[in-house]
mmCIF file of C-alpha atoms in Angstrom:
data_model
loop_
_atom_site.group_PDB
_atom_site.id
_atom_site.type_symbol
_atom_site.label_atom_id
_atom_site.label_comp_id
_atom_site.label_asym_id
_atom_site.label_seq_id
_atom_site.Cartn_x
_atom_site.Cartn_y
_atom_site.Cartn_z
ATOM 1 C CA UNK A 862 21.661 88.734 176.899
ATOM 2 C CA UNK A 863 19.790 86.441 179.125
ATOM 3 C CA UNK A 864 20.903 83.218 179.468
ATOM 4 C CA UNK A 865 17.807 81.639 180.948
ATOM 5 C CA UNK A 866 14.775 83.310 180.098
ATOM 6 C CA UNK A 867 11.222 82.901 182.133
ATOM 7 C CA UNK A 868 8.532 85.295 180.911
ATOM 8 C CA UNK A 869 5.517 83.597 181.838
ATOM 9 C CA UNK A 870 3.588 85.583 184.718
ATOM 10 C CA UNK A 871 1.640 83.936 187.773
ATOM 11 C CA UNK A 872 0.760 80.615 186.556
ATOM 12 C CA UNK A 873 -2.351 78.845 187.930
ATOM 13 C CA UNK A 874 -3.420 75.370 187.525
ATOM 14 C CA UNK A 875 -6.801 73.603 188.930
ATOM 15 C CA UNK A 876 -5.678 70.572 191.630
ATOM 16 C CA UNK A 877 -5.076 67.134 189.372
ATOM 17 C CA UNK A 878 -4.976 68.745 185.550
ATOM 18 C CA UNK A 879 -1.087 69.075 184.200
ATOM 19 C CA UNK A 880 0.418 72.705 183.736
ATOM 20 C CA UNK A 881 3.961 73.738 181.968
ATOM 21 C CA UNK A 882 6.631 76.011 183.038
ATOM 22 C CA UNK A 883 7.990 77.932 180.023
ATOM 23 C CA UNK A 884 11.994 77.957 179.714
ATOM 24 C CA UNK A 885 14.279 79.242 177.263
ATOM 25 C CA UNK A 886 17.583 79.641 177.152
ATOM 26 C CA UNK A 887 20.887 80.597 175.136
ATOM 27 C CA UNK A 888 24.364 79.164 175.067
ATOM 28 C CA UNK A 889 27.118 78.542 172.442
ATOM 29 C CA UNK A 890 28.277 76.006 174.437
ATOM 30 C CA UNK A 891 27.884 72.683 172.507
ATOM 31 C CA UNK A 892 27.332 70.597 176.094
ATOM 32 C CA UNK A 893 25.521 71.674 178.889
ATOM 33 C CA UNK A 894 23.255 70.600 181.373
ATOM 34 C CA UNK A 895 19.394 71.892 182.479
ATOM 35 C CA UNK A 896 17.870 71.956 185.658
ATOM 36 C CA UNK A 897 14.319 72.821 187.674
ATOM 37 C CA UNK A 898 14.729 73.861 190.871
ATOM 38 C CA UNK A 899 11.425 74.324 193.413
ATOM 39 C CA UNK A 900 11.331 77.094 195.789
ATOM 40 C CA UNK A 901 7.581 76.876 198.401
ATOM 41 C CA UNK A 902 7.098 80.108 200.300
ATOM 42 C CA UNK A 903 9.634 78.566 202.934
ATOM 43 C CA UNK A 904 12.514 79.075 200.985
ATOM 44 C CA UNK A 905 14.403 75.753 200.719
ATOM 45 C CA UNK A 906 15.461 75.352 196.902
ATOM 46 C CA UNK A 907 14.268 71.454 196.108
ATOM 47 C CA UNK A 908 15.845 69.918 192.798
ATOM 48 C CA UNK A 909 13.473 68.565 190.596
ATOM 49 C CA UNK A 910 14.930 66.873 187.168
ATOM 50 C CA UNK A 911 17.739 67.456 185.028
ATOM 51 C CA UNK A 912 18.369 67.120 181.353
ATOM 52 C CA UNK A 913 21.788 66.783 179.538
ATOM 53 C CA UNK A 914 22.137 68.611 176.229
ATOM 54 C CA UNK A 915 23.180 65.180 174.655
ATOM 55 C CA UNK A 916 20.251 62.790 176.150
ATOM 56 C CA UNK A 917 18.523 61.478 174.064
ATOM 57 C CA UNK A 918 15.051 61.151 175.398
ATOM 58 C CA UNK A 919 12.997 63.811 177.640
ATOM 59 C CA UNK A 920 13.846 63.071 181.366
ATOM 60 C CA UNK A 921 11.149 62.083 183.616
ATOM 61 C CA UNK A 922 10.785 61.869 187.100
ATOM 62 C CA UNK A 923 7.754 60.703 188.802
ATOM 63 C CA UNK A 924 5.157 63.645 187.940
ATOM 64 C CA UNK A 925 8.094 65.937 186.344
ATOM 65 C CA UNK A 926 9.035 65.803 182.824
ATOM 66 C CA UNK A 927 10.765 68.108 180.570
ATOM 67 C CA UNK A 928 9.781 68.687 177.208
ATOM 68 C CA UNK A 929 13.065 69.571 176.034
ATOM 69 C CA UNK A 930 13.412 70.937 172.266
ATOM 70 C CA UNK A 931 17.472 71.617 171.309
ATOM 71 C CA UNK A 932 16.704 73.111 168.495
ATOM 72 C CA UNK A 933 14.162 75.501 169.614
ATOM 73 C CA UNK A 934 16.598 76.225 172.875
ATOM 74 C CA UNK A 935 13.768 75.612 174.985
ATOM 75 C CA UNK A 936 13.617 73.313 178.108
ATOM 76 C CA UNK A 937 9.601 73.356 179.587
ATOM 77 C CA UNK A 938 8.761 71.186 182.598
ATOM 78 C CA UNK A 939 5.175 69.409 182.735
ATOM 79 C CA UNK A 940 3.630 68.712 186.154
ATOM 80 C CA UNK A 941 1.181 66.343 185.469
ATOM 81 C CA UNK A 942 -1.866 65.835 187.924
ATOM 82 C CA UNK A 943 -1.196 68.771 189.708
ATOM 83 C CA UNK A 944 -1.312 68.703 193.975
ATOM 84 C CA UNK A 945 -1.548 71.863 196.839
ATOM 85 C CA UNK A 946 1.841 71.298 197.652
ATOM 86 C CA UNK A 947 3.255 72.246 194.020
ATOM 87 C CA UNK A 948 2.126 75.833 194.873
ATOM 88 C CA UNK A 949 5.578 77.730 194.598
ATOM 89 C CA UNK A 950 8.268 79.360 192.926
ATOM 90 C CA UNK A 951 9.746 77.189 189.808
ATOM 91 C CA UNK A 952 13.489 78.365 188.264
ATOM 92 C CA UNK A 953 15.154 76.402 185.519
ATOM 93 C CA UNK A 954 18.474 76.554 185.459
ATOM 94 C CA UNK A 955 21.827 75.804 183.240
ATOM 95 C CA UNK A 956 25.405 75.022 183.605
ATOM 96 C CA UNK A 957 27.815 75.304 180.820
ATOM 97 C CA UNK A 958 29.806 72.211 180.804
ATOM 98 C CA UNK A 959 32.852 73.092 178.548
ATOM 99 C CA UNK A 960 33.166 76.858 178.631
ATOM 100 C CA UNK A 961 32.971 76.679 182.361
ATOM 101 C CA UNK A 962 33.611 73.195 183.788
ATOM 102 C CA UNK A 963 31.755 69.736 184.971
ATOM 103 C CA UNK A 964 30.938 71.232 188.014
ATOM 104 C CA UNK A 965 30.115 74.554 187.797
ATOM 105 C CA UNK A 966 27.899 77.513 189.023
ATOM 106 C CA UNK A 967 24.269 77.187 187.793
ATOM 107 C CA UNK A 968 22.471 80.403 186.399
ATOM 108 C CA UNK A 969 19.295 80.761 187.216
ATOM 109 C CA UNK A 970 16.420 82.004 185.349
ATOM 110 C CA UNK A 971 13.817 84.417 187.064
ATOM 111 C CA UNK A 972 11.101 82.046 188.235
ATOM 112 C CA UNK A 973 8.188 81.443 187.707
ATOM 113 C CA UNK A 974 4.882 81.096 190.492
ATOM 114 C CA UNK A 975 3.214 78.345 190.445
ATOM 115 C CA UNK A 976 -0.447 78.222 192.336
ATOM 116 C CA UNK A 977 -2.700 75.196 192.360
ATOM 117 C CA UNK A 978 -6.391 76.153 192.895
ATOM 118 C CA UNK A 979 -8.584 73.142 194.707
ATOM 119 C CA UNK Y 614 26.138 66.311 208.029
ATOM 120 C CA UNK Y 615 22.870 65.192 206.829
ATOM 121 C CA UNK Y 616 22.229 68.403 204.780
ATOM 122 C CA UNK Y 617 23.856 71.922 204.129
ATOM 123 C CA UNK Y 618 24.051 73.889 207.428
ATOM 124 C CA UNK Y 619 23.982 77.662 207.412
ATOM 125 C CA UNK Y 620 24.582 80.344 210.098
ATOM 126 C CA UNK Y 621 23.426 82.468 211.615
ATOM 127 C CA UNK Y 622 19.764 82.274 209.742
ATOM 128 C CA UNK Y 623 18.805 85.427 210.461
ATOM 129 C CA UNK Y 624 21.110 88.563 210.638
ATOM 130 C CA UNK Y 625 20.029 92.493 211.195
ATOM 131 C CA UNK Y 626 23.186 94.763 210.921
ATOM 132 C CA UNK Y 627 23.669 98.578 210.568
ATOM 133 C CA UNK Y 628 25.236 100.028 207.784
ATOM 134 C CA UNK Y 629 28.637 99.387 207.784
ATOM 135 C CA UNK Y 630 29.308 97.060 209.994
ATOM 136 C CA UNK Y 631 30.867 93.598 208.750
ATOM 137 C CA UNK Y 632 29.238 90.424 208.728
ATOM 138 C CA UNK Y 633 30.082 86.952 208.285
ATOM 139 C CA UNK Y 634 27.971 84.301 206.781
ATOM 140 C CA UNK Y 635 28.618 80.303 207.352
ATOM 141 C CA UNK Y 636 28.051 77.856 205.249
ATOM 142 C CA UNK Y 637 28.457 73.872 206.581
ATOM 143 C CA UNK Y 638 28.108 71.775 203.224
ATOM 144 C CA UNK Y 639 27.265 67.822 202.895
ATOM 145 C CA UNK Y 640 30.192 65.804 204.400
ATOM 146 C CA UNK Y 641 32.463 64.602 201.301
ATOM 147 C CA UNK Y 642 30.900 67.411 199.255
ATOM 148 C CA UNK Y 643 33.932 68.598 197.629
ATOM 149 C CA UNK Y 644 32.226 71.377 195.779
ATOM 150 C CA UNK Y 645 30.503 74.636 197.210
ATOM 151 C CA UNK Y 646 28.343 77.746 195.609
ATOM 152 C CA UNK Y 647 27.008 80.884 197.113
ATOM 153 C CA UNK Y 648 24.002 82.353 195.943
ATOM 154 C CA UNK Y 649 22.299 85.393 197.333
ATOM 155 C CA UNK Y 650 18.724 86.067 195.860
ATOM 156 C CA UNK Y 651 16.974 89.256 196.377
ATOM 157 C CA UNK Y 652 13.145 89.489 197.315
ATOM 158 C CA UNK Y 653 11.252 87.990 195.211
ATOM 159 C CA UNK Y 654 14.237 87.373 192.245
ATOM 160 C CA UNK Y 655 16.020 84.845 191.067
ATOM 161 C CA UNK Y 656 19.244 83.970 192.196
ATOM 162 C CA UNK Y 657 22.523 85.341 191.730
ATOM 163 C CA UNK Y 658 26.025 83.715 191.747
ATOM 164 C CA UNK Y 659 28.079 84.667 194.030
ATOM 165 C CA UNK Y 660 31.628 82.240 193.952
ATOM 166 C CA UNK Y 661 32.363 78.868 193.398
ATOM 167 C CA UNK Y 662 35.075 76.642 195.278
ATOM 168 C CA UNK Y 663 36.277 73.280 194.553
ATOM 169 C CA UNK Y 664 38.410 72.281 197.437
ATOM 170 C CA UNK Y 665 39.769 75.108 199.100
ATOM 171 C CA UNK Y 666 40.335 76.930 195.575
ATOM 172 C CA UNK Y 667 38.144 79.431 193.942
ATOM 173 C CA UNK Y 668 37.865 78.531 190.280
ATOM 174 C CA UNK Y 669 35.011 81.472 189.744
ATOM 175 C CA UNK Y 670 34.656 84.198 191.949
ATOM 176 C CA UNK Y 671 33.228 86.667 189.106
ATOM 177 C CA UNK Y 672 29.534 87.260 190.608
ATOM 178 C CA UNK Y 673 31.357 89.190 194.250
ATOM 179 C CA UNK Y 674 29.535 92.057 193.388
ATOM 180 C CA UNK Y 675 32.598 94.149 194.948
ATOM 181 C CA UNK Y 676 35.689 94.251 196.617
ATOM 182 C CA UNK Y 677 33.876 94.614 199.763
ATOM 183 C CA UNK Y 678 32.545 90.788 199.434
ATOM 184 C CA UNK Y 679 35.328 87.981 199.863
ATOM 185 C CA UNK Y 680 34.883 84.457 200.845
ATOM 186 C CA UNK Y 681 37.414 81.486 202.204
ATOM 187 C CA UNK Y 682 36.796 77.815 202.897
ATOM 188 C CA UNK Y 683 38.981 75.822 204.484
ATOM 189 C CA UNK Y 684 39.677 72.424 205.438
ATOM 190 C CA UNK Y 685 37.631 71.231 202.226
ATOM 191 C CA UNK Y 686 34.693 71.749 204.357
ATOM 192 C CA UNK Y 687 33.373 74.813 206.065
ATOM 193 C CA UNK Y 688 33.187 77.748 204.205
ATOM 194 C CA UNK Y 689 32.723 81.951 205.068
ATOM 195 C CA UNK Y 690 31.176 84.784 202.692
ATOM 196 C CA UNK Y 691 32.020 88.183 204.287
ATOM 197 C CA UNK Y 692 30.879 91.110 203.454
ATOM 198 C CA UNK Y 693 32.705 93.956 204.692
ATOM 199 C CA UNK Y 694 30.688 98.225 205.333
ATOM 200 C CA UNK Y 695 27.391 96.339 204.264
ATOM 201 C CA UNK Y 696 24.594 98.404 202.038
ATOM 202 C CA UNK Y 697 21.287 98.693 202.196
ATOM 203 C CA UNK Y 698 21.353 96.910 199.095
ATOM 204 C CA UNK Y 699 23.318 93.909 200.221
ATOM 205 C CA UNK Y 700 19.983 93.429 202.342
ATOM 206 C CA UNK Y 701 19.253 89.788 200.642
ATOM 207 C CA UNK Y 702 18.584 86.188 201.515
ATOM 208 C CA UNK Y 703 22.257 84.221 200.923
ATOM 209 C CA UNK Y 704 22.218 80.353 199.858
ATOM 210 C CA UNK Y 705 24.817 78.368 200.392
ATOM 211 C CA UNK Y 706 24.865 75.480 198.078
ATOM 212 C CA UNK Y 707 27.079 72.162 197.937
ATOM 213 C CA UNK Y 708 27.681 69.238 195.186
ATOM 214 C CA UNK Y 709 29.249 65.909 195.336
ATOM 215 C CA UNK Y 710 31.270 66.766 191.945
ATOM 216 C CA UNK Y 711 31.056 62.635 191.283
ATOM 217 C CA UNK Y 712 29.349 62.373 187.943
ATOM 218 C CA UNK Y 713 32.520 62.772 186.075
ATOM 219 C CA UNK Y 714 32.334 64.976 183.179
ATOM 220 C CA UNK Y 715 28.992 64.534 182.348
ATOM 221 C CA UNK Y 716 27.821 68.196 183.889
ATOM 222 C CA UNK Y 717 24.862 66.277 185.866
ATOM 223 C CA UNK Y 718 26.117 67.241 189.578
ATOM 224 C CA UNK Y 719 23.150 68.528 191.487
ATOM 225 C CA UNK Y 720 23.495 71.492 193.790
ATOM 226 C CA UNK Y 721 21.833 70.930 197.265
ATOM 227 C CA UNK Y 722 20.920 74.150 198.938
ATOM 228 C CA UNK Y 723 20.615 74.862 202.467
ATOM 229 C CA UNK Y 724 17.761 77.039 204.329
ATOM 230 C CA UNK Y 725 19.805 80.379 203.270
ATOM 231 C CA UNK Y 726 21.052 83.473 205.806
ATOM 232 C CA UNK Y 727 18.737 86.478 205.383
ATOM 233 C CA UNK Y 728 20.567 89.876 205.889
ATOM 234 C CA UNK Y 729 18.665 93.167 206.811
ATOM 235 C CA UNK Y 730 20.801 96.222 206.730
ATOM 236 C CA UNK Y 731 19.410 98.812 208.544
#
């Protein structure tokens, strides 16, 4: 099974509304950790935000949030006013904490593409 | 250095010949990933040191791919008779490992080797 599932095709948004980025994943582990990773059409894999599977509140940073619902093992990021320059691939992305250690791999889900009409 | 170097960033090779990929990660960066990501896919993990050691090395897709860093620093993925299908952009990724157990480390990724086997 998947660990990190992204299903959503081609998303497009219209330049300054918000869009969200569909993630789901699956672990038994009881702590783990979430991350979005941007990838523009030169390649270079940006971090985003991360969430911890014990915070208590959504993080936020700047025009990123991530509507994260435990129970519902989902993990969605919101762009809010959307810009040109968020055109590009989107992954989410989780690390086991116990089963596999603090630090690490990531898996990565599939991506999603991201284009923001003017 | 101020970001994760990678080398060479573009390599064309003919069935089975070797190759070797270089990966230069942050300075004091004690942990190191490699990814390779297929066109258009998401990506796929490769190994993972921590020092010098290996703790997870499960995602060399064979026998012919084997990777070594040494010094704590620089690190080599080589792949040995390449395929066709080992044809691929790799990504070299480091962390700092200094959030304790918390599972927050970020991965920085550097600009990736693309591979064409011919």
């Amino acid at each position: 099974a998947q660990k990190i599932t992204q299903t959503q095709p081609g998303m497009f948004v219209q330049e300054k509304e918000a869009v969200t980025l569909d993630c789901t994943y699956d672990t038994s582990d009881p702590s783990y950790g979430l991350f979005w990773y941007k990838q523009p059409s030169s390649g270079e894999m940006i971090f985003l935000i991360y969430q911890g599977s014990y915070d208590q509140q959504n993080a936020t940073e700047g025009r990123y949030s991530l509507n994260f619902q435990k129970a519902r093992k989902s993990a969605n990021l919101v762009i809010s006013a959307s810009q040109l320059g968020d055109s590009a691939m989107y992954f989410c992305a989780m690390r086991e904490i116990i089963r596999t250690g603090a630090n690490s791999k990531l898996t990565f889900g599939k991506g999603i593409t991201l284009s923001v009409r003017p | 250095g101020a970001g994760v170097s990678q080398s060479p960033s573009n390599k064309v090779t003919e069935k089975g010949k070797d190759v070797e990929l270089r990966c230069d990660p942050i300075s004091g960066h004690t942990a190191l990933y490699w990814y390779r990501q297929s066109l258009g896919q998401g990506l796929e993990f490769l190994i993972y040191f921590q020092g010098n050691s290996a703790p997870d090395k499960s995602g060399l897709p064979s026998d012919r791919f084997s990777a070594e860093r040494t010094g704590g620093s620089v690190s080599t993925l080589t792949i040995q008779r390449t395929q066709q299908e080992d044809s691929a952009v790799y990504l070299c990724a480091s962390s700092q490992a200094n959030r304790g157990q918390t599972g927050a480390n970020v991965l920085t990724f550097g600009a990736g080797s693309r591979l064409t086997v011919l």
